[in-house]
Amino acid sequence: MTAHKERVTLFGASGTMGYQAFLELQRRAERYDVTLLLVPGDRRARKLAPYLQAAGIDPKVEAGVVEGRGLRVVWGDATRLDDVASAVAGSDWVLNAMAYISPQADYRPALAWAVNDAAIGNVLTAIAAEPGGAERICYVHTGSVAQTGNRPASGVAGAPGTYVGRIGDPMNPSVYDEYALSKIAGERRVMESGLKHWVSLRMSFIMPCDHADLMALFDPIAFHMPLDTRMENITDRNAGLAMVNCLELRDDASFWRRAYNVGGGEQMRSNARDYLRSAYSLIGLDVGVCMDANWFALRNFHLQYFEDAGVTNSYLHYQTDDNASHQAALEGSMTPLLKGVRWLNQRVAPMRRLMEWAVRLTFKRMAERHRNSPRRWYLDRNDARVRAFFGSYAAYEAIAPDALVVAPAADGPWRRLNHGYDEQAVALDLPALRAAAAFRGGACLAAEWDGEWYAQLSWRCSADHEFEARVATVLRGGHWCPDCLATWNGGERALREPFFAQVWHADHDTAEVQPYPASGVEDVADADVLWRKPGRS
């Protein structure tokens, strides 16, 4: 490694966003030496092999710590503190793009918690253990839009929707979304840490620009997304750019110790219907023929438009793509065979109908037989999941199967959520904190407060759980009681917590107070493995 360069440790370089961040770091190789933590046997890491070889590192030797020209590789696992400490040693920056994401997080939630929460603790511990680490090392964390849960385009009984959000909105993980829960816990660790330079980038849906990577997302989790979902997506290359552009802001005190929503801006907004149409048009197919509307959930997902992504972009200058450029990137990366198939589908109607029939048959089998599919939950009479994702059996049965071909409704009115304090105030006092806590159904237990946003105070929630949290974690981050998040009793909480009720009652009637059984998480355990076995249970 080179003495005059800053040193950057990157976690998750084999992932979709992490790989793009790595490429961006390579473009700035004259300024940064890079350390990667790579897991032995990770097939996704093969795409890094040319860069390792160029640095003089043999990618086939997946053991120990190896160093080349401007690049250092620690072969290990982020769930082991010693491996993380080796990766962080000597760093000036730590960029964390690693995550165990859905749908794999649905199938193996224990791994999601190990990577998205416990491993974050390892990273923070390793940073603090470095000489002057808590003061000196800058840490860039990756949060998720999933943390704030479902944000419907229209509310109950025609009320305005909540599909536009901003930082500080309540943590509202969708029922049985262990990925969202683990990401909330991991981010909370960061916000509660003693680091002086940290930031959490809450990423929207990160869309690959390579068509093969997009096709690799094939899974019935796509059916969890309501067709009226509003989304402000971001391309993988813009997500990687945003992460690396944090390196330009070491001395900008206004940027650090905050969370930011990272979306592509208005030019990357869409809705689920249009998104599906554009994805299938890439190969000349009509999604309305390939799928039925009653394969898709009505609620309990995530994604939204961001009111404040422009704030993030003003710091990080990453919004270079729009929906058209993303579509062009996907088309350009298609194999010659797929381009030929599209050409035939667009010009030979019998060929298109045959392929649509084959695709429909494949998806119909998945929708009705895969254990992580909403339609199977209905067919199996899985009461808890039908209630969570549809509201009731009657609501499911009211879905017209051909509704997928209906044009999406224009964006309607939306309601800005109240955070329970004056966000424009130059300074807050203790009565303001107590009012904000009361709006959250609880209390601030501090006897005094000097106005310091990062002071750690005592709080009590509506269920009488007492906990410690920094003022910024609660007011600016949207976090509240960690114990209440561990139960699926949003209906009960909403009756006691006006702050949380704003998101819960957006798509739940006030009479829906029955908790969801915790055992429901187990319904989809290893469903992907079982699907690949003979018989496809």
Coordinates of C-alpha atoms in Angstrom, one line a residue, residues 12-464:
G12 CA -19.5 -5.9 0.2
A13 CA -17.5 -5.4 -3.0
S14 CA -19.0 -8.5 -4.6
G15 CA -22.6 -7.2 -4.3
T16 CA -24.6 -5.2 -6.7
M17 CA -23.9 -1.7 -5.2
G18 CA -20.6 -2.7 -3.7
Y19 CA -19.1 -3.7 -7.0
Q20 CA -20.0 -0.4 -8.5
A21 CA -18.4 1.4 -5.5
F22 CA -15.3 -0.7 -6.1
L23 CA -15.2 0.3 -9.8
E24 CA -15.6 4.0 -8.8
L25 CA -12.7 3.6 -6.3
Q26 CA -10.6 2.1 -9.1
R27 CA -11.3 5.2 -11.2
R28 CA -9.7 7.2 -8.3
A29 CA -6.8 4.8 -7.8
E30 CA -4.3 7.6 -7.8
R31 CA -5.9 8.9 -4.5
Y32 CA -6.9 5.8 -2.6
D33 CA -5.6 2.4 -1.7
V34 CA -8.3 -0.1 -1.2
T35 CA -8.8 -3.0 1.2
L36 CA -11.5 -5.6 0.5
L37 CA -13.0 -8.2 2.8
L38 CA -14.0 -11.1 0.6
V39 CA -15.6 -14.4 1.7
P40 CA -13.8 -17.5 0.4
G41 CA -16.0 -19.4 -2.0
D42 CA -18.2 -16.4 -2.9
R43 CA -19.0 -16.9 -6.6
R44 CA -19.9 -13.3 -7.0
A45 CA -16.3 -12.3 -6.2
R46 CA -15.1 -13.8 -9.5
K47 CA -15.9 -10.6 -11.3
L48 CA -13.2 -8.9 -9.1
A49 CA -10.5 -11.4 -10.4
P50 CA -9.2 -9.2 -13.2
Y51 CA -8.6 -6.3 -10.8
L52 CA -6.8 -8.6 -8.3
Q53 CA -4.6 -10.0 -11.0
A54 CA -3.8 -6.5 -12.2
A55 CA -2.6 -5.7 -8.7
G56 CA -0.5 -8.8 -8.6
I57 CA -2.8 -10.9 -6.4
D58 CA -3.7 -14.5 -7.3
P59 CA -7.6 -14.6 -7.0
K60 CA -7.4 -18.4 -6.7
V61 CA -5.7 -18.3 -3.3
E62 CA -8.6 -17.5 -1.1
A63 CA -6.9 -17.4 2.3
G64 CA -5.2 -15.0 4.7
V65 CA -4.3 -11.4 3.9
V66 CA -2.8 -10.6 0.5
E67 CA -1.5 -7.3 -0.8
G68 CA -0.8 -6.0 -4.2
R69 CA -0.4 -2.7 -6.0
G70 CA -2.9 -0.4 -4.4
L71 CA -5.1 -3.3 -3.4
R72 CA -5.3 -5.4 -0.3
V73 CA -7.6 -8.4 0.2
V74 CA -8.6 -10.0 3.5
W75 CA -10.1 -13.4 2.9
G76 CA -12.6 -13.8 5.8
D77 CA -16.1 -13.2 7.1
A78 CA -17.6 -10.0 8.5
T79 CA -19.3 -12.1 11.3
R80 CA -15.8 -12.7 12.7
L81 CA -14.4 -9.8 14.6
D82 CA -10.8 -10.7 13.9
D83 CA -11.3 -10.7 10.1
V84 CA -13.1 -7.4 10.3
A85 CA -10.3 -5.9 12.4
S86 CA -7.7 -7.1 9.9
A87 CA -9.7 -5.4 7.1
V88 CA -10.1 -2.1 9.0
A89 CA -6.5 -1.9 10.2
G90 CA -4.8 1.2 9.0
S91 CA -7.8 2.6 7.2
D92 CA -8.9 6.2 7.0
W93 CA -12.3 5.3 5.5
V94 CA -14.7 2.4 5.9
L95 CA -17.4 2.0 3.3
N96 CA -20.0 -0.7 4.1
A97 CA -22.0 -1.9 1.2
M98 CA -22.6 -5.4 2.5
A99 CA -26.0 -6.7 3.3
Y100 CA -27.9 -10.0 3.4
I101 CA -30.9 -8.9 1.4
S102 CA -34.4 -10.2 0.7
P103 CA -35.5 -12.7 -0.5
Q104 CA -32.6 -14.6 1.0
A105 CA -33.2 -12.8 4.3
D106 CA -36.8 -14.2 4.2
Y107 CA -35.5 -17.7 3.8
R108 CA -32.6 -17.5 6.3
P109 CA -33.3 -14.8 8.8
A110 CA -30.6 -15.8 11.1
L111 CA -28.0 -15.0 8.5
A112 CA -29.7 -11.6 7.9
W113 CA -29.3 -10.7 11.5
A114 CA -25.7 -12.0 11.5
V115 CA -24.7 -9.8 8.5
N116 CA -27.0 -6.8 8.8
D117 CA -26.7 -6.3 12.6
A118 CA -24.0 -8.3 14.4
A119 CA -21.4 -7.7 11.7
I120 CA -22.1 -4.0 11.9
G121 CA -21.2 -4.3 15.6
N122 CA -17.9 -5.9 14.5
V123 CA -17.2 -3.0 12.1
L124 CA -17.9 -0.4 14.7
T125 CA -15.8 -2.2 17.3
A126 CA -12.9 -2.5 14.8
I127 CA -13.0 1.2 14.0
A128 CA -13.0 2.2 17.6
A129 CA -10.1 -0.1 18.3
E130 CA -7.9 1.7 15.7
P131 CA -5.6 4.5 17.0
G132 CA -7.9 7.5 17.2
G133 CA -10.4 5.5 15.2
A134 CA -13.6 6.9 16.7
E135 CA -12.4 10.5 15.9
R136 CA -10.4 9.9 12.8
I137 CA -12.0 7.2 10.6
C138 CA -15.1 8.1 8.5
Y139 CA -17.7 5.4 8.3
V140 CA -20.3 5.2 5.5
H141 CA -23.2 2.8 6.3
T142 CA -25.9 1.5 4.0
G143 CA -29.4 1.6 5.3
S144 CA -32.6 0.7 3.4
V145 CA -35.9 2.1 2.3
A146 CA -37.4 -1.1 3.8
Q147 CA -36.9 0.3 7.2
T148 CA -39.9 2.6 6.8
G149 CA -42.1 0.0 5.3
N150 CA -45.3 0.2 3.2
R151 CA -46.2 3.7 2.0
P152 CA -49.5 3.3 0.0
A153 CA -50.5 5.5 -2.9
S154 CA -53.9 6.1 -1.3
G155 CA -55.0 5.7 2.3
V156 CA -57.9 3.8 4.0
A157 CA -61.3 5.0 2.8
G158 CA -59.8 7.3 0.1
A159 CA -57.5 9.2 2.5
P160 CA -54.4 10.8 1.0
G161 CA -51.5 8.4 0.5
T162 CA -48.2 8.4 2.4
Y163 CA -46.1 7.5 -0.6
V164 CA -43.8 10.4 -0.2
G165 CA -41.4 10.2 2.7
R166 CA -38.4 11.9 4.3
I167 CA -35.8 11.1 6.9
G168 CA -37.3 11.1 10.4
D169 CA -40.4 9.2 9.4
P170 CA -41.2 6.2 11.7
M171 CA -39.5 2.9 11.5
N172 CA -42.2 0.6 10.2
P173 CA -40.9 -2.7 9.1
S174 CA -43.4 -4.7 7.0
V175 CA -44.8 -7.7 8.9
Y176 CA -42.4 -10.7 8.8
D177 CA -39.7 -8.6 7.0
E178 CA -36.6 -9.8 9.0
Y179 CA -34.4 -7.9 6.5
A180 CA -36.0 -4.6 7.4
L181 CA -35.8 -5.4 11.1
S182 CA -32.1 -6.3 11.0
K183 CA -31.3 -3.2 8.9
I184 CA -33.1 -1.0 11.5
A185 CA -31.0 -2.7 14.3
G186 CA -27.8 -2.3 12.4
E187 CA -28.4 1.4 11.6
R188 CA -29.3 2.0 15.3
R189 CA -25.9 0.6 16.3
V190 CA -24.3 3.2 14.0
M191 CA -26.4 6.1 15.3
E192 CA -25.7 5.1 18.9
S193 CA -22.0 4.6 18.4
G194 CA -19.4 7.1 19.6
L195 CA -18.0 7.7 16.1
K196 CA -17.6 11.3 15.1
H197 CA -17.9 10.7 11.4
W198 CA -20.6 8.4 10.3
V199 CA -23.5 8.6 7.8
S200 CA -26.3 6.2 6.9
L201 CA -27.4 6.1 3.2
R202 CA -30.9 4.6 3.1
M203 CA -30.9 3.1 -0.4
S204 CA -34.1 2.7 -2.4
F205 CA -34.5 -0.3 -4.8
I206 CA -31.0 -0.6 -6.4
M207 CA -31.6 -1.5 -10.1
P208 CA -28.9 -3.4 -11.9
C209 CA -27.8 -1.9 -15.2
D210 CA -26.8 -5.3 -16.5
H211 CA -29.7 -7.3 -17.9
A212 CA -28.3 -10.6 -16.6
D213 CA -28.2 -9.2 -13.1
L214 CA -31.8 -8.1 -13.4
M215 CA -32.9 -11.5 -14.5
A216 CA -31.0 -13.0 -11.5
L217 CA -33.6 -11.3 -9.2
F218 CA -36.2 -13.8 -10.4
D219 CA -38.1 -14.8 -7.2
P220 CA -41.7 -14.6 -6.0
I221 CA -40.8 -11.7 -3.7
A222 CA -41.7 -9.7 -6.8
F223 CA -45.3 -10.7 -6.0
H224 CA -45.0 -9.0 -2.6
M225 CA -45.0 -5.6 -4.3
P226 CA -48.5 -4.1 -4.6
L227 CA -49.1 -2.9 -8.2
D228 CA -49.9 0.6 -7.1
T229 CA -46.5 0.9 -5.3
R230 CA -44.7 4.2 -6.0
M231 CA -40.9 3.8 -6.3
E232 CA -38.0 6.2 -6.7
N233 CA -35.4 3.8 -7.8
I234 CA -31.7 4.2 -8.2
T235 CA -29.3 2.5 -10.6
D236 CA -26.5 0.4 -9.1
R237 CA -23.9 2.7 -10.7
N238 CA -25.5 5.8 -9.2
A239 CA -25.7 4.0 -5.8
G240 CA -22.0 3.2 -5.9
L241 CA -21.2 6.7 -7.0
A242 CA -23.1 8.2 -4.0
M243 CA -21.2 6.0 -1.6
V244 CA -17.8 6.9 -3.0
N245 CA -18.6 10.6 -3.3
C246 CA -18.8 10.7 0.5
L247 CA -15.0 10.6 0.4
E248 CA -15.1 14.2 -0.8
L249 CA -16.9 15.4 2.4
R250 CA -14.5 14.7 5.3
D251 CA -14.4 18.3 6.4
D252 CA -18.1 19.1 5.9
A253 CA -19.5 18.9 9.4
S254 CA -23.0 19.4 8.2
F255 CA -23.0 16.1 6.3
W256 CA -21.9 13.7 9.0
R257 CA -23.9 12.0 11.8
R258 CA -27.1 11.9 9.8
A259 CA -29.2 9.5 7.8
Y260 CA -30.1 10.3 4.1
N261 CA -32.6 8.9 1.7
V262 CA -30.8 7.9 -1.5
G263 CA -33.1 7.7 -4.5
G264 CA -32.7 8.6 -8.2
G265 CA -34.8 11.7 -8.0
E266 CA -37.9 12.6 -9.9
Q267 CA -36.4 11.3 -13.2
M268 CA -36.2 7.8 -11.6
R269 CA -39.7 7.7 -10.2
S270 CA -42.2 5.0 -11.4
N271 CA -44.9 2.7 -10.2
A272 CA -45.0 -1.1 -10.0
R273 CA -47.2 -1.5 -13.1
D274 CA -45.1 0.7 -15.3
Y275 CA -41.9 -0.9 -14.0
L276 CA -43.1 -4.4 -14.8
R277 CA -44.2 -3.3 -18.2
S278 CA -40.8 -1.8 -19.1
A279 CA -39.0 -4.9 -17.8
Y280 CA -41.0 -7.2 -20.0
S281 CA -41.0 -4.9 -23.0
L282 CA -37.2 -5.5 -23.1
I283 CA -37.9 -8.9 -24.6
G284 CA -41.0 -7.9 -26.5
L285 CA -43.6 -9.3 -24.1
D286 CA -46.8 -8.0 -22.6
V287 CA -46.7 -8.4 -18.8
G288 CA -50.5 -8.2 -18.6
V289 CA -50.6 -11.5 -20.5
C290 CA -47.7 -13.1 -18.6
M291 CA -49.2 -12.4 -15.1
D292 CA -52.4 -12.0 -13.2
A293 CA -53.0 -9.1 -10.8
N294 CA -54.1 -11.5 -8.0
W295 CA -50.6 -12.9 -7.8
F296 CA -49.6 -9.6 -6.2
A297 CA -50.1 -8.4 -2.6
L298 CA -52.2 -5.4 -1.7
R299 CA -50.0 -4.0 1.1
N300 CA -47.1 -4.8 3.5
F301 CA -44.1 -4.1 1.2
H302 CA -42.0 -0.9 1.0
L303 CA -40.7 1.7 -1.5
Q304 CA -41.8 5.3 -1.8
Y305 CA -40.9 8.6 -3.4
F306 CA -38.4 10.7 -1.4
E307 CA -39.2 14.2 -0.6
D308 CA -35.6 14.8 0.4
A309 CA -33.4 12.9 -2.0
G310 CA -32.5 16.2 -3.5
V311 CA -30.8 17.1 -0.2
T312 CA -28.7 14.0 -0.5
N313 CA -27.9 14.8 -4.1
S314 CA -26.8 18.3 -3.2
Y315 CA -24.0 16.7 -1.1
L316 CA -23.1 13.7 -3.2
H317 CA -24.0 14.7 -6.8
Y318 CA -24.9 11.1 -7.9
Q319 CA -28.1 11.5 -9.8
T320 CA -26.8 11.0 -13.3
D321 CA -29.3 8.4 -14.6
D322 CA -33.0 8.5 -15.5
N323 CA -35.5 5.8 -16.4
A324 CA -34.6 6.2 -20.1
S325 CA -30.8 5.8 -19.6
H326 CA -31.4 2.8 -17.3
Q327 CA -33.6 1.1 -19.9
A328 CA -30.9 1.8 -22.5
A329 CA -28.2 0.3 -20.3
L330 CA -30.3 -2.9 -19.9
E331 CA -30.9 -3.1 -23.6
G332 CA -27.2 -2.6 -24.4
S333 CA -26.2 -5.4 -22.0
M334 CA -28.6 -8.0 -23.4
T335 CA -27.1 -11.0 -25.1
P336 CA -27.4 -11.3 -28.9
L337 CA -29.7 -14.2 -28.3
L338 CA -32.1 -12.2 -26.2
K339 CA -32.0 -9.3 -28.6
G340 CA -32.9 -11.8 -31.4
V341 CA -35.8 -13.1 -29.3
R342 CA -37.1 -9.5 -28.8
W343 CA -36.8 -8.8 -32.5
L344 CA -38.9 -11.9 -33.2
N345 CA -41.5 -11.2 -30.5
Q346 CA -41.9 -7.6 -31.8
R347 CA -42.5 -8.8 -35.4
V348 CA -43.9 -12.4 -35.3
A349 CA -47.2 -12.5 -33.3
P350 CA -47.3 -16.3 -33.0
M351 CA -43.8 -16.3 -31.6
R352 CA -44.7 -13.7 -29.0
R353 CA -47.9 -15.5 -28.0
L354 CA -45.9 -18.8 -27.6
M355 CA -43.3 -17.1 -25.4
E356 CA -46.0 -15.3 -23.3
W357 CA -47.7 -18.6 -22.8
A358 CA -44.5 -20.2 -21.6
V359 CA -43.6 -17.4 -19.3
R360 CA -47.1 -17.3 -17.9
L361 CA -47.0 -21.0 -17.2
T362 CA -43.7 -20.7 -15.4
F363 CA -44.9 -17.8 -13.3
K364 CA -48.3 -19.4 -12.6
R365 CA -46.5 -22.5 -11.2
M366 CA -44.4 -20.2 -9.0
A367 CA -47.3 -18.1 -7.9
E368 CA -49.4 -21.1 -6.8
R369 CA -46.7 -23.4 -5.5
H370 CA -43.8 -21.5 -4.1
R371 CA -44.0 -21.1 -0.3
N372 CA -43.0 -17.4 -0.5
S373 CA -45.8 -16.5 -2.9
P374 CA -48.9 -14.5 -1.8
R375 CA -51.2 -16.5 -4.0
R376 CA -50.1 -19.7 -2.4
W377 CA -50.8 -18.2 1.0
Y378 CA -54.3 -17.6 -0.1
L379 CA -54.7 -21.1 -1.5
D380 CA -53.2 -22.7 1.7
R381 CA -55.4 -20.5 3.9
N382 CA -52.4 -19.1 5.7
D383 CA -54.5 -16.7 7.8
A384 CA -51.6 -14.6 9.2
R385 CA -49.9 -13.9 5.9
V386 CA -53.2 -13.3 4.0
R387 CA -54.2 -10.8 6.7
A388 CA -50.7 -9.1 6.6
F389 CA -50.5 -8.8 2.8
F390 CA -54.1 -8.4 1.8
G391 CA -56.1 -7.5 4.9
S392 CA -58.6 -10.3 4.5
Y393 CA -59.6 -13.2 2.2
A394 CA -62.5 -11.0 0.9
A395 CA -60.0 -8.3 -0.1
Y396 CA -58.0 -10.9 -2.0
E397 CA -61.1 -12.3 -3.7
A398 CA -62.1 -8.8 -4.9
I399 CA -58.9 -8.5 -7.0
A400 CA -59.8 -8.8 -10.7
P401 CA -57.1 -11.1 -12.2
D402 CA -56.8 -8.9 -15.4
A403 CA -56.3 -5.7 -13.4
L404 CA -52.6 -5.8 -14.2
V405 CA -53.5 -4.3 -17.7
V406 CA -55.3 -1.3 -16.1
A407 CA -53.3 1.9 -16.5
P408 CA -51.8 3.1 -13.2
A409 CA -53.6 5.9 -11.5
A410 CA -51.9 9.3 -11.6
D411 CA -50.1 10.3 -8.4
G412 CA -52.8 11.5 -6.1
P413 CA -52.7 13.7 -3.0
W414 CA -50.2 12.7 -0.2
R415 CA -49.9 13.5 3.4
R416 CA -46.6 14.7 4.9
L417 CA -46.0 13.0 8.2
N418 CA -45.7 14.9 11.5
H419 CA -42.5 14.3 13.4
G420 CA -43.8 15.7 16.6
Y421 CA -41.4 18.7 17.0
D422 CA -40.6 21.9 15.2
E423 CA -38.1 20.8 12.5
Q424 CA -37.3 24.4 11.6
A425 CA -36.3 25.5 15.1
V426 CA -32.7 26.6 15.5
A427 CA -32.6 24.9 18.9
L428 CA -34.9 22.7 21.0
D429 CA -35.4 22.5 24.8
L430 CA -36.4 19.8 27.2
P431 CA -40.2 20.5 26.9
A432 CA -39.9 20.0 23.2
L433 CA -38.3 16.6 23.7
R434 CA -41.0 15.7 26.2
A435 CA -43.7 16.7 23.6
A436 CA -42.0 14.7 20.9
A437 CA -41.9 11.6 23.2
A438 CA -45.5 12.1 24.1
F439 CA -46.4 12.1 20.4
R440 CA -44.6 8.8 20.2
G441 CA -46.8 7.5 23.1
G442 CA -44.1 7.6 25.7
A443 CA -41.9 9.9 27.7
C444 CA -38.5 11.5 27.9
L445 CA -37.2 10.6 31.3
A446 CA -34.3 13.1 31.4
A447 CA -34.4 15.6 34.2
E448 CA -32.3 18.0 32.1
W449 CA -30.9 18.5 28.6
D450 CA -28.4 21.0 27.3
G451 CA -29.6 20.9 23.7
E452 CA -27.0 18.6 22.4
W453 CA -28.5 16.5 19.6
Y454 CA -26.1 13.5 20.3
A455 CA -26.7 13.3 24.0
Q456 CA -27.9 9.9 25.1
L457 CA -31.0 10.2 27.2
S458 CA -33.5 7.8 28.9
W459 CA -36.9 7.2 27.3
R460 CA -40.0 5.2 28.0
C461 CA -42.4 3.9 25.3
S462 CA -46.2 3.3 25.5
A463 CA -45.6 -0.3 26.6
D464 CA -43.5 0.9 29.5

